PDB file of C-alpha atoms in Angstrom:
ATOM      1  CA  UNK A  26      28.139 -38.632   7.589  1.00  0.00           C
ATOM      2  CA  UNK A  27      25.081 -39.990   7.525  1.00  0.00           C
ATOM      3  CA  UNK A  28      23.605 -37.760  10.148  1.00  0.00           C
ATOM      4  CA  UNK A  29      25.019 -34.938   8.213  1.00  0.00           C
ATOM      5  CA  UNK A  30      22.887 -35.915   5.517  1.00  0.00           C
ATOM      6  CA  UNK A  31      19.739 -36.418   7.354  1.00  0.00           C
ATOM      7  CA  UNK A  32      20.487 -32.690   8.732  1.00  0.00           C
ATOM      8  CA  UNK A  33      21.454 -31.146   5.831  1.00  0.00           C
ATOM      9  CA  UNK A  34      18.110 -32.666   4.073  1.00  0.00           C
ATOM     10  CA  UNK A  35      16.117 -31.308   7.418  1.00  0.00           C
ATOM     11  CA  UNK A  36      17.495 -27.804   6.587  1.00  0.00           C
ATOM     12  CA  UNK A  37      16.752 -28.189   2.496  1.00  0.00           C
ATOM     13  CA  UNK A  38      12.903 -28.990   3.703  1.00  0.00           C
ATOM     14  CA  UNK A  39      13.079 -26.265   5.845  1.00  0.00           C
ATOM     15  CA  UNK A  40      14.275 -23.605   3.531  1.00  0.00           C
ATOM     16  CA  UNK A  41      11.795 -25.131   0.931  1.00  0.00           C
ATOM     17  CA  UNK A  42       8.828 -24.778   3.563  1.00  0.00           C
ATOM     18  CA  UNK A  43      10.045 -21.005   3.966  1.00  0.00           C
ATOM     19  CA  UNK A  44       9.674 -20.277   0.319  1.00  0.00           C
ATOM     20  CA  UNK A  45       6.559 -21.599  -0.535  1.00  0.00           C
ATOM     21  CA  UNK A  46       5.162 -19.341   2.434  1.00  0.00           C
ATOM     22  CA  UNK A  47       7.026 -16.419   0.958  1.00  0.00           C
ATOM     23  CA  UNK A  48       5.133 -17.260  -2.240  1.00  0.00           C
ATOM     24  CA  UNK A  49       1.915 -17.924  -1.032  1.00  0.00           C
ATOM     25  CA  UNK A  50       2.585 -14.411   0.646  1.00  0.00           C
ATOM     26  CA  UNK A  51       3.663 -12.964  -2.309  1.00  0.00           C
ATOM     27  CA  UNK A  52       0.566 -14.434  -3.707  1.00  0.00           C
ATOM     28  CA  UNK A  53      -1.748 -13.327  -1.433  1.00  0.00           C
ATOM     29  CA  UNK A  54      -0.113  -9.918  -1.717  1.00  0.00           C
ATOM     30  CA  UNK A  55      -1.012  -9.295  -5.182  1.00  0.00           C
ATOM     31  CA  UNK A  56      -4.271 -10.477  -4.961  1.00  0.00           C
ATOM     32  CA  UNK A  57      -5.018  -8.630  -2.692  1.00  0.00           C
ATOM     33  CA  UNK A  58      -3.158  -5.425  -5.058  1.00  0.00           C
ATOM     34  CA  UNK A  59      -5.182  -6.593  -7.794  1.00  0.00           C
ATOM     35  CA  UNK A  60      -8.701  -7.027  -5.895  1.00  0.00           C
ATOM     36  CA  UNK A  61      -7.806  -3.295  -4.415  1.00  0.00           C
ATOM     37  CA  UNK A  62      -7.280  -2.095  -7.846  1.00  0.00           C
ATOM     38  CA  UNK A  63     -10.023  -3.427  -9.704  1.00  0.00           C
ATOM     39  CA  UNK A  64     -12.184  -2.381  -6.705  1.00  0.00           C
ATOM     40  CA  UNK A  65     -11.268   0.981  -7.538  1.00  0.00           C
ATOM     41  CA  UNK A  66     -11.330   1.005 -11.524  1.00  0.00           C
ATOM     42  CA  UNK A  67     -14.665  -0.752 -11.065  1.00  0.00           C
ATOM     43  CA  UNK A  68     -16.216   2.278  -9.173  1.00  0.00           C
ATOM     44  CA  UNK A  69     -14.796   4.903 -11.075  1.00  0.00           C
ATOM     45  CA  UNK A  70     -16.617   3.059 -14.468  1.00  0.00           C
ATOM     46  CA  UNK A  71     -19.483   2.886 -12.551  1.00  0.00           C
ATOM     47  CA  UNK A  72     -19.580   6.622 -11.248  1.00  0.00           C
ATOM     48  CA  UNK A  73     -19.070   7.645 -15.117  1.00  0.00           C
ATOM     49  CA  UNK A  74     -21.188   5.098 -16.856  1.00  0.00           C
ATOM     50  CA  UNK A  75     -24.185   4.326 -14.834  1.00  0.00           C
ATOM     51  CA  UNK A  76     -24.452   7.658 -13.197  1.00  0.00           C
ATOM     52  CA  UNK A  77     -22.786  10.707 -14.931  1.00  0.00           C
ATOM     53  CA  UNK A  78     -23.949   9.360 -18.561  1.00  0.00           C
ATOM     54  CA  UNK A  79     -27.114   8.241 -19.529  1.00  0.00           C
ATOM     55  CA  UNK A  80     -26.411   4.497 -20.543  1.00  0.00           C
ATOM     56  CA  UNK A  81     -29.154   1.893 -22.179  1.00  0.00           C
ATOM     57  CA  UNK A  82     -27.948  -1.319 -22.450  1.00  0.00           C
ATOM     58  CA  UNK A  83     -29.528  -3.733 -24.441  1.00  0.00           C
ATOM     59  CA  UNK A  84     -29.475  -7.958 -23.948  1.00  0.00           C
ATOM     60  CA  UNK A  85     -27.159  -7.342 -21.376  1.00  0.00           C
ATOM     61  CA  UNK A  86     -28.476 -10.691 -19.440  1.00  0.00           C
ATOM     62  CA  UNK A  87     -26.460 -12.831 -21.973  1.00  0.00           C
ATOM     63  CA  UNK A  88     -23.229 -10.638 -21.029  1.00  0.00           C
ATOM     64  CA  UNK A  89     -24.322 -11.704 -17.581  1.00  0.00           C
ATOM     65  CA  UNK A  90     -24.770 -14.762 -18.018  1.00  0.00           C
ATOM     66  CA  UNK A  91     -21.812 -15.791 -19.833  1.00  0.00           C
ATOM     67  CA  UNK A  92     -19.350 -13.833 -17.620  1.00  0.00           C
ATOM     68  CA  UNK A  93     -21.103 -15.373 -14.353  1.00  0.00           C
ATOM     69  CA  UNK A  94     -22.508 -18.904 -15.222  1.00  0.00           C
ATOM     70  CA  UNK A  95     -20.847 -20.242 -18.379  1.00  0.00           C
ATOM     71  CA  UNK A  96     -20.223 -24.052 -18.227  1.00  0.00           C
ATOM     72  CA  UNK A  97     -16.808 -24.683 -16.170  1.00  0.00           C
ATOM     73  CA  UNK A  98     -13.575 -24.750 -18.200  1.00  0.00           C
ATOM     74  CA  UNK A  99     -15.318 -22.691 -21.081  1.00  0.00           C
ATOM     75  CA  UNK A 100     -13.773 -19.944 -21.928  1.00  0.00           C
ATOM     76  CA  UNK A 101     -15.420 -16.637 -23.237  1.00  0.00           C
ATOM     77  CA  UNK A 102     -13.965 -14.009 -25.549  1.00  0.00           C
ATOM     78  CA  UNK A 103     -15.896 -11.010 -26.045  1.00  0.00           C
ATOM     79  CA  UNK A 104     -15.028  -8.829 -29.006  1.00  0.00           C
ATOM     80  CA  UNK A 105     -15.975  -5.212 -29.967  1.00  0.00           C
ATOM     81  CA  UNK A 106     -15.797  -1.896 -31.644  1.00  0.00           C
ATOM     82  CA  UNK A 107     -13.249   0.875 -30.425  1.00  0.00           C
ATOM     83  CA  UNK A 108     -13.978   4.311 -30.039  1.00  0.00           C
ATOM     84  CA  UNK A 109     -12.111   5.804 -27.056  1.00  0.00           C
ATOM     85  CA  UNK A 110      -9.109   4.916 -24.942  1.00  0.00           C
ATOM     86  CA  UNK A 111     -11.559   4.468 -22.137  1.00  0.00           C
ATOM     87  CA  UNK A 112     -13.701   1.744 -23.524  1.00  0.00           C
ATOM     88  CA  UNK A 113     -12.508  -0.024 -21.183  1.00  0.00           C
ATOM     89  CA  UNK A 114     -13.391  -0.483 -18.065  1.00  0.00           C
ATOM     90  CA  UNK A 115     -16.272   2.185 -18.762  1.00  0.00           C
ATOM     91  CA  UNK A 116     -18.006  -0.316 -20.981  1.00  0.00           C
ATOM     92  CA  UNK A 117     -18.204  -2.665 -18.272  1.00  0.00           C
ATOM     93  CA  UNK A 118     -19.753  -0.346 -15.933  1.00  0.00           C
ATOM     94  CA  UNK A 119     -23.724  -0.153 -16.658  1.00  0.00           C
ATOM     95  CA  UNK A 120     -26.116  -1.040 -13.567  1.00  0.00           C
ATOM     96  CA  UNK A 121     -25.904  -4.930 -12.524  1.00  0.00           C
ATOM     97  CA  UNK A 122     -22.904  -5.802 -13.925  1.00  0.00           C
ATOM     98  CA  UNK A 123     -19.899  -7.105 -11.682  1.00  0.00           C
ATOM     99  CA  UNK A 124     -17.232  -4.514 -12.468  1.00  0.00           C
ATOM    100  CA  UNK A 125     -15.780  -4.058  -9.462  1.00  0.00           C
ATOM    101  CA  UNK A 126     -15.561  -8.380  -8.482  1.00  0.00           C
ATOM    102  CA  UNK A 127     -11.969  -9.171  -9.854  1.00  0.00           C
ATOM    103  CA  UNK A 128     -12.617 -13.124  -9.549  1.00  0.00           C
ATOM    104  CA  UNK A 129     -15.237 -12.398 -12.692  1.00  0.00           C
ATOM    105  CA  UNK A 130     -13.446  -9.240 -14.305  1.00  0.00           C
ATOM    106  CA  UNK A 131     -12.121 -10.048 -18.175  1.00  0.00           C
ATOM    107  CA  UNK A 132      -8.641  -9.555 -19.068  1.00  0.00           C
ATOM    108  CA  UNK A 133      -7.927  -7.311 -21.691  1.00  0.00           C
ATOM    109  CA  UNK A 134      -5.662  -7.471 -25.269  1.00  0.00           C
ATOM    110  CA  UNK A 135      -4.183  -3.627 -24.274  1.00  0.00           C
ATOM    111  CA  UNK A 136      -1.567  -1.824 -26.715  1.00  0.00           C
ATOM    112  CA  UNK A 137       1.770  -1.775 -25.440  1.00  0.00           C
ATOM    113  CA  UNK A 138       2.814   2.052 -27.111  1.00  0.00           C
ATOM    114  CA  UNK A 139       0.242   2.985 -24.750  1.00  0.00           C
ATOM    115  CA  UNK A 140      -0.585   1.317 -21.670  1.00  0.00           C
ATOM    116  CA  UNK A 141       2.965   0.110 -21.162  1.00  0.00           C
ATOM    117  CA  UNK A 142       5.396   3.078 -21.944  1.00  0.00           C
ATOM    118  CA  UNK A 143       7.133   2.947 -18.338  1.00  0.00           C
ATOM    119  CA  UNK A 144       7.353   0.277 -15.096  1.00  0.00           C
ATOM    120  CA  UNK A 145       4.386   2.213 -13.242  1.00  0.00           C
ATOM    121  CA  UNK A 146       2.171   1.983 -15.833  1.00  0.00           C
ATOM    122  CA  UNK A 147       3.087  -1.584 -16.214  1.00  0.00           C
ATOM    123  CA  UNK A 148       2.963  -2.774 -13.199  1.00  0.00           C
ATOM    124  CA  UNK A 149      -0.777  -1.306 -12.754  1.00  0.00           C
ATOM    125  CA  UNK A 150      -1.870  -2.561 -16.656  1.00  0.00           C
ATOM    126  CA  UNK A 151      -0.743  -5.683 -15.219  1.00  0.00           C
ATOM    127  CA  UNK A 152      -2.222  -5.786 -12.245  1.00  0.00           C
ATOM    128  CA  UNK A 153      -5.832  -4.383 -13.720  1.00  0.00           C
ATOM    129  CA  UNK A 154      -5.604  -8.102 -16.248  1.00  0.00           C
ATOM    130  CA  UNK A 155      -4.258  -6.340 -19.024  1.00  0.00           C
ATOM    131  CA  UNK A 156      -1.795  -8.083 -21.428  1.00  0.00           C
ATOM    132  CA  UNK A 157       0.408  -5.908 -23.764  1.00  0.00           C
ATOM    133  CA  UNK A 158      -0.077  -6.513 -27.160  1.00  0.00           C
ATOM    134  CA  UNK A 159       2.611  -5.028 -29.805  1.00  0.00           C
ATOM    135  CA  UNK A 160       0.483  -3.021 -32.784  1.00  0.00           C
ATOM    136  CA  UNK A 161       2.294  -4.827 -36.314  1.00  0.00           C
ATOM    137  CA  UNK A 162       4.342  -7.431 -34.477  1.00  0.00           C
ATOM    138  CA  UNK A 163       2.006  -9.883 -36.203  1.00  0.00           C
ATOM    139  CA  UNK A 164      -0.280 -12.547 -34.653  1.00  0.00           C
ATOM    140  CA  UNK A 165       2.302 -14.917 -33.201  1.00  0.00           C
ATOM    141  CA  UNK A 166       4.247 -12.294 -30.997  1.00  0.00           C
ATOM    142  CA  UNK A 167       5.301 -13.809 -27.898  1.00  0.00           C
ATOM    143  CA  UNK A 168       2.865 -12.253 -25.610  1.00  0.00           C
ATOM    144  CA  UNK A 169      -0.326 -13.833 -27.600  1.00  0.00           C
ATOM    145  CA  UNK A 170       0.871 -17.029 -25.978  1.00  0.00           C
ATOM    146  CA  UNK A 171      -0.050 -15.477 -22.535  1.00  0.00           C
ATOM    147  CA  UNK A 172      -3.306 -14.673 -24.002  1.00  0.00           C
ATOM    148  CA  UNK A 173      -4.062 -18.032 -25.062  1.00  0.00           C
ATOM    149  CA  UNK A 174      -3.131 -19.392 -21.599  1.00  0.00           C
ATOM    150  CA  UNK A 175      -5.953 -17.334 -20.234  1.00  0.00           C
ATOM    151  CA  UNK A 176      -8.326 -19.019 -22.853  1.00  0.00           C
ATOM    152  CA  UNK A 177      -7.131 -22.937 -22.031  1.00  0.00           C
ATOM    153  CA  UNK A 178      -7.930 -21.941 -18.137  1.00  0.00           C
ATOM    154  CA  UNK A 179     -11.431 -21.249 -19.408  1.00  0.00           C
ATOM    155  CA  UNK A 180     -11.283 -17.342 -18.181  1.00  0.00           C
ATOM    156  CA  UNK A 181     -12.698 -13.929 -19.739  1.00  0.00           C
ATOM    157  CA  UNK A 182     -10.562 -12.349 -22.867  1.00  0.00           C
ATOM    158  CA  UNK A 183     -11.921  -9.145 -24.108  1.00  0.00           C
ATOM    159  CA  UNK A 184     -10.503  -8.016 -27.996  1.00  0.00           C
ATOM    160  CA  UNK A 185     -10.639  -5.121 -29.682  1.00  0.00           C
ATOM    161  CA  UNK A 186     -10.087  -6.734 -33.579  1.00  0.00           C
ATOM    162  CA  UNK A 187     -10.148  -3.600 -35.411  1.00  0.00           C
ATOM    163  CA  UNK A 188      -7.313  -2.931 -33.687  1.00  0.00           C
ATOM    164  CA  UNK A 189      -6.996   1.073 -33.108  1.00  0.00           C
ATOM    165  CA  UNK A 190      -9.156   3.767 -31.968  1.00  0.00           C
ATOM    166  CA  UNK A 191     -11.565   5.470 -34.350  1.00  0.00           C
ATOM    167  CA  UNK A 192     -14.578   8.181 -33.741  1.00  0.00           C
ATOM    168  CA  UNK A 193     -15.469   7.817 -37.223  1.00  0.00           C
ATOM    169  CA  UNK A 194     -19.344   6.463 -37.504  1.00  0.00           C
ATOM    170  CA  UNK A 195     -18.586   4.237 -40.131  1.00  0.00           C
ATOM    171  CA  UNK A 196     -19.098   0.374 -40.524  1.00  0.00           C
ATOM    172  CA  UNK A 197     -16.968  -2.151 -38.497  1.00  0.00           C
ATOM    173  CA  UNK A 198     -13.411  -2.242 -40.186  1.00  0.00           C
ATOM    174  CA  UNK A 199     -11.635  -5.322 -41.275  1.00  0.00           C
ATOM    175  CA  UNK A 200     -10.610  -7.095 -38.381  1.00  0.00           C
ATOM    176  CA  UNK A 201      -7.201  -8.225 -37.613  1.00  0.00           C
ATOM    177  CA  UNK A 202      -6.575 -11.758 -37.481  1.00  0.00           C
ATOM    178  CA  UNK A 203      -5.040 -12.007 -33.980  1.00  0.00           C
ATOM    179  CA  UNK A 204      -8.485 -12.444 -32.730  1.00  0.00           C
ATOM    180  CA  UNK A 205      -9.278 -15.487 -34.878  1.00  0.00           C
ATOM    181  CA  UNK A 206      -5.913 -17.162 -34.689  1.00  0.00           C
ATOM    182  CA  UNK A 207      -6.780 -17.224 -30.599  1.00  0.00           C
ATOM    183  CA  UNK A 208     -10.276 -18.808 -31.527  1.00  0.00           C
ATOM    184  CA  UNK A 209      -8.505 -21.275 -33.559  1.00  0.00           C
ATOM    185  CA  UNK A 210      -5.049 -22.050 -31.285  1.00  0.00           C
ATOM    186  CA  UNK A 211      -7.130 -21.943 -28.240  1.00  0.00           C
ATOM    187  CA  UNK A 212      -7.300 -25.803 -26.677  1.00  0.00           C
ATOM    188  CA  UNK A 213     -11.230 -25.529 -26.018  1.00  0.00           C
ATOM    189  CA  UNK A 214     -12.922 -23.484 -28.424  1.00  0.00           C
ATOM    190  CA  UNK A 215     -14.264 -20.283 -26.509  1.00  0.00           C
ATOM    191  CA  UNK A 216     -17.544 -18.695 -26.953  1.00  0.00           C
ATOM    192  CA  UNK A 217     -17.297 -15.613 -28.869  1.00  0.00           C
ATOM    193  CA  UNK A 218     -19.983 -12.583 -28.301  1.00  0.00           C
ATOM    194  CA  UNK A 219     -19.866  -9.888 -30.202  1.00  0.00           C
ATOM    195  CA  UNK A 220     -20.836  -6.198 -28.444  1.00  0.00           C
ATOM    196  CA  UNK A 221     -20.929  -2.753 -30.359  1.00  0.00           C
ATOM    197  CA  UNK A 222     -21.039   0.685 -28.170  1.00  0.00           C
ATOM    198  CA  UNK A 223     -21.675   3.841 -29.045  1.00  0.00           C
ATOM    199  CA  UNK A 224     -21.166   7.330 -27.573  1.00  0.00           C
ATOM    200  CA  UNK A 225     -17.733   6.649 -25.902  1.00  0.00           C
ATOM    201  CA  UNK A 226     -16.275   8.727 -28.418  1.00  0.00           C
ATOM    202  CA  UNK A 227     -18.336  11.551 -27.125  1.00  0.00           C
ATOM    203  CA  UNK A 228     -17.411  11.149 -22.906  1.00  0.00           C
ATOM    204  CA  UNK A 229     -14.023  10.712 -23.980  1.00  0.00           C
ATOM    205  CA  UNK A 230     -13.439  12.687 -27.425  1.00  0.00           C
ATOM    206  CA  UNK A 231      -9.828  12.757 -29.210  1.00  0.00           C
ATOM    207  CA  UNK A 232      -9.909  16.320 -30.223  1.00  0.00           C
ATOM    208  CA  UNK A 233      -8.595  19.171 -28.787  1.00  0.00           C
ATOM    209  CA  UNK A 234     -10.415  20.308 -25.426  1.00  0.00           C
ATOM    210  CA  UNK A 235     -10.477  23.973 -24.225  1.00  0.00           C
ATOM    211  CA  UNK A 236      -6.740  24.169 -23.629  1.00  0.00           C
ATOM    212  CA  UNK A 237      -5.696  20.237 -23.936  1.00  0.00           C
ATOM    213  CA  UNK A 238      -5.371  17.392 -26.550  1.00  0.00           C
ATOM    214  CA  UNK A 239      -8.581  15.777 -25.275  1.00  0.00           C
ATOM    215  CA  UNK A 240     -10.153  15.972 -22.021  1.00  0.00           C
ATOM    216  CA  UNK A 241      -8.273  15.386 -18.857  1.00  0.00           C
ATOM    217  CA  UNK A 242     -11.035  13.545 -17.682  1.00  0.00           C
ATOM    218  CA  UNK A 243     -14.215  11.710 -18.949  1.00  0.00           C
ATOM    219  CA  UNK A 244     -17.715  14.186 -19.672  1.00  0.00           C
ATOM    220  CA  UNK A 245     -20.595  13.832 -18.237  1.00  0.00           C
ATOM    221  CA  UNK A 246     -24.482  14.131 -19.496  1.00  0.00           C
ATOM    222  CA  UNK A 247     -23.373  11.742 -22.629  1.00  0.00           C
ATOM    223  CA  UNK A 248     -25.514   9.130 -24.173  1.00  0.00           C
ATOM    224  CA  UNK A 249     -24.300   5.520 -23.889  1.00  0.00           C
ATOM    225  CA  UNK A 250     -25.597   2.572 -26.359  1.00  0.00           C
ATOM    226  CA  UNK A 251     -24.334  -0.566 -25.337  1.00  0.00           C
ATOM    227  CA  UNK A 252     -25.752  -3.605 -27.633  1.00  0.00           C
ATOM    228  CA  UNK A 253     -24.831  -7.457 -26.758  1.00  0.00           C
ATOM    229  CA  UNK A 254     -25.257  -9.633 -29.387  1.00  0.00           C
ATOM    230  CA  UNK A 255     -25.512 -13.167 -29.264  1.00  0.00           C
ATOM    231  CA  UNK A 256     -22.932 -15.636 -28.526  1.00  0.00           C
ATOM    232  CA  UNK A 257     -21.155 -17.114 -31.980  1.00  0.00           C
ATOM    233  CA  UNK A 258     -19.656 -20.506 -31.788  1.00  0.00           C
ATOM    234  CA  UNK A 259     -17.658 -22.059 -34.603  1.00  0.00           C
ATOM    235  CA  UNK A 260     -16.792 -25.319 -35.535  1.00  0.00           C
ATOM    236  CA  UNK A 261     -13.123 -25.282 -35.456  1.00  0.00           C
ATOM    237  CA  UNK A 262     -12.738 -29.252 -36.455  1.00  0.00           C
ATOM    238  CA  UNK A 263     -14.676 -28.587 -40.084  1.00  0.00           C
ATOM    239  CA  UNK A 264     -13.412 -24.957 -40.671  1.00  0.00           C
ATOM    240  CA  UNK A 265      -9.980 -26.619 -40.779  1.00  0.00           C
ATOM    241  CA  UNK A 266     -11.054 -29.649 -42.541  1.00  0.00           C
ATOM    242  CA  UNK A 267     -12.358 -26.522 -45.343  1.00  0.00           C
ATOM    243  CA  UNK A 268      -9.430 -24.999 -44.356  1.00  0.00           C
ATOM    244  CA  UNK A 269      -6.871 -28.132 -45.649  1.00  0.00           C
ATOM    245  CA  UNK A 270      -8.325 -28.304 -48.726  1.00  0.00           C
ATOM    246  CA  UNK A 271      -7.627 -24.587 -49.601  1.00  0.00           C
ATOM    247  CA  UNK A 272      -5.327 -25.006 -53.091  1.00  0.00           C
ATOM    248  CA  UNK A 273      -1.995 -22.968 -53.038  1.00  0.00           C
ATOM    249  CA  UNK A 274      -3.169 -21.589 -56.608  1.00  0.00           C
ATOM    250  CA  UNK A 275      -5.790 -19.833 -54.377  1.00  0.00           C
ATOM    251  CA  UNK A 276      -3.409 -17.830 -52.669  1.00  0.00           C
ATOM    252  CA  UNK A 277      -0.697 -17.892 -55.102  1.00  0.00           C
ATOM    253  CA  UNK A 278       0.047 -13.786 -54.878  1.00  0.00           C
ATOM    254  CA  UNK A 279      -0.239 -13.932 -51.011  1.00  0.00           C
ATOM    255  CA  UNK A 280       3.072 -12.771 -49.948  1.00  0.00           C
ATOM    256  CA  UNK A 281       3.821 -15.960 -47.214  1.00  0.00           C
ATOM    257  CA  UNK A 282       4.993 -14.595 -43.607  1.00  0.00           C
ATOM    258  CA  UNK A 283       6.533 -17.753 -42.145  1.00  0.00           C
ATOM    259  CA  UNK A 284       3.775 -18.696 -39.751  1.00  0.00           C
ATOM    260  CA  UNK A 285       4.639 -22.049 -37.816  1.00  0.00           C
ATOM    261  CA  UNK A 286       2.489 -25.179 -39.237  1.00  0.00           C
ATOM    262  CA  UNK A 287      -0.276 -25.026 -36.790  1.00  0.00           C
ATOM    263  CA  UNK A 288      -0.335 -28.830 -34.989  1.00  0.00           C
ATOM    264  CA  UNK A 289      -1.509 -31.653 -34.770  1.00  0.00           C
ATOM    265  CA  UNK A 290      -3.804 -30.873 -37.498  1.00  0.00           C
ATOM    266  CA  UNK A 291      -0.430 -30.181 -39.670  1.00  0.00           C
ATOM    267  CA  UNK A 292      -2.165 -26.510 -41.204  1.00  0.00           C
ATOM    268  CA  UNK A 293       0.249 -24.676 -43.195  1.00  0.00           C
ATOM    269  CA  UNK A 294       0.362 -20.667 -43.577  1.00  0.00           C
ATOM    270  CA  UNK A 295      -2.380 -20.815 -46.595  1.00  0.00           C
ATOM    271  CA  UNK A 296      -4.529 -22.683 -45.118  1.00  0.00           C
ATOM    272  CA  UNK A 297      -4.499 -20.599 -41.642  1.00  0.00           C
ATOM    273  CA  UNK A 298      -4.931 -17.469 -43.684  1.00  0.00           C
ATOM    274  CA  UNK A 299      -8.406 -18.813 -45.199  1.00  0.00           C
ATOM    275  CA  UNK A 300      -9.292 -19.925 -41.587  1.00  0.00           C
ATOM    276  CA  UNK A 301      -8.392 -16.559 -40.178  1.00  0.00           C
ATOM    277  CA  UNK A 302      -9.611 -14.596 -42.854  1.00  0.00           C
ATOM    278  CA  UNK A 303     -13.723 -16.336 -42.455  1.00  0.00           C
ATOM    279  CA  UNK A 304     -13.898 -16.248 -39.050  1.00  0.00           C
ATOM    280  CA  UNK A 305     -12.767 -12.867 -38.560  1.00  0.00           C
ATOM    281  CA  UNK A 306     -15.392 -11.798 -41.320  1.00  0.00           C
ATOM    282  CA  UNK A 307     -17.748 -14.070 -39.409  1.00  0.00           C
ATOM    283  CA  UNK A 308     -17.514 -11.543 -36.703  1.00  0.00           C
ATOM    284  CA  UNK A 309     -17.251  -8.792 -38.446  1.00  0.00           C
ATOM    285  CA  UNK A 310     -20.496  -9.226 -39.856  1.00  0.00           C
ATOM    286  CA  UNK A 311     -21.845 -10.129 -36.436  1.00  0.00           C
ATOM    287  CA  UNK A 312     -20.799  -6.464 -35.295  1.00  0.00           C
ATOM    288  CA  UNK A 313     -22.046  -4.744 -38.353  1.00  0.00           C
ATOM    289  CA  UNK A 314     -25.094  -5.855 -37.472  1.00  0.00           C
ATOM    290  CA  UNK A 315     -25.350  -4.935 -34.242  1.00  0.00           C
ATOM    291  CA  UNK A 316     -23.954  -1.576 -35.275  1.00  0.00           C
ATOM    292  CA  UNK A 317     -27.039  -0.572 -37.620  1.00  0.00           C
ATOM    293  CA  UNK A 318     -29.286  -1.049 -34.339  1.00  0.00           C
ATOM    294  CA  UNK A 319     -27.606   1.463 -33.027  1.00  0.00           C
TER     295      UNK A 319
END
């Protein structure tokens, strides 16, 4: 019996051996899928940004910097305005930059209603570093979890906090608060840099198109404005110290929501609101500025 068990353990190490191949395999696989992908995504922003627009970039060596060279175990979220569905990855594609390196590329807050409606377009959203995001499912939906994992490994996050597209010229819209509850839940505080584009809305317009919606595909002889602004970093520890002493009387005919008390620092839904509510117009202001340079 006891030689049974000595074989039977032999085969359990065995099997076990064969699996983790299979998953560094597997691994490999879709790293290699993703690198492919990227690759490809990375060109085509290239071929419309740097080449079939006219694109200026301005202080795009912090952008550079930041994605390439940060401090290790830092992460950085970059923020900005919205005005196409092709923002991104054409915003990413301006002379120098790394677009097509999936090691350095961000991942991406992306709205499920759109970039998830079926298993193809899922499985490619997903592969390009893309994590679905549910429009009005509020800022503790399940998926913002995954999102915050990306932060605590110290990696890229790109947000779009106005949270929809708009071609309006108009000044930066209130922000939604998902973006600042990540700043705040994140385990190390990331660096936050705002960026504010313009003419997007023109190589990729939402109105109707000869005999379509909107183009099929992206025009060319456009003129790009990309401005990077500089990094913003905020002192979680005293914002929620600030944040504590917040009275209930304050917010008294806020309609509460239910949020979890945010640990170990014990901060209750009134409290998180203020927190949310300064950064967020902390940024906002940040890309308002950068949005009169324009």
């Amino acid at each position: 019996m006891g030689c049974d068990r000595v074989g039977w353990g032999g085969e359990a190490m065995r099997w076990a051996k064969a699996a983790g191949r299979g998953e560094r395999r597997a691994d490999l696989g879709m790293r290699i899928a993703r690198a492919t992908l990227i690759g490809a995504v990375g060109a085509f922003a290239k071929a419309v940004t740097a080449v079939l627009n006219r694109t200026t970039v301005y202080n795009s060596e912090t952008l550079l910097r930041l994605v390439s060279s940060r401090p290790r175990g830092t992460p950085l979220l970059t923020v900005s305005n919205h005005m196409s569905t092709l923002d991104d990855p054409l915003m990413w594609g301006f002379k120098g930059f790394p677009t097509m390196d999936a090691r350095l590329q961000r991942w991406v807050l992306a709205a499920e209603d759109i970039c998830f409606k079926n298993s193809l377009l899922s499985y490619l959203f997903r592969l390009g570093k893309c994590i679905p995001i549910t429009r009005g499912a509020g800022i503790y939906q399940p998926h913002m979890n995954e999102a915050l994992q990306i932060l605590s490994r110290g990696e890229w996050l790109h947000s779009f906090p106005e949270g929809k597209v708009s071609q309006e010229r108009v000044p930066i819209r209130r922000l939604k608060w998902g973006t600042a509850s990540l700043i705040v839940r994140s385990p190390v505080t990331p660096i936050v840099l705002p960026i504010v584009h313009s003419g997007f809305d023109k190589v990729m317009p939402e109105k109707p198109f000869l005999f379509w919606k909107r183009p099929l595909l992206p025009l060319c002889n456009k003129e790009v404005r990309i401005i990077v602004g500089d990094p913003l970093h905020f002192d979680i520890h005293s914002l929620k110290q600030t944040a504590l002493s917040v009275s209930r009387k304050e917010n008294e005919k806020e309609e509460l929501r239910g949020w979890p008390t945010l640990h170990p620092d014990g901060l209750e839904e009134v409290p998180q609101r203020w927190l949310y509510s300064t950064i967020s117009h902390k940024i906002q202001c940040a890309m308002e500025r950068l949005r009169t340079r324009i």
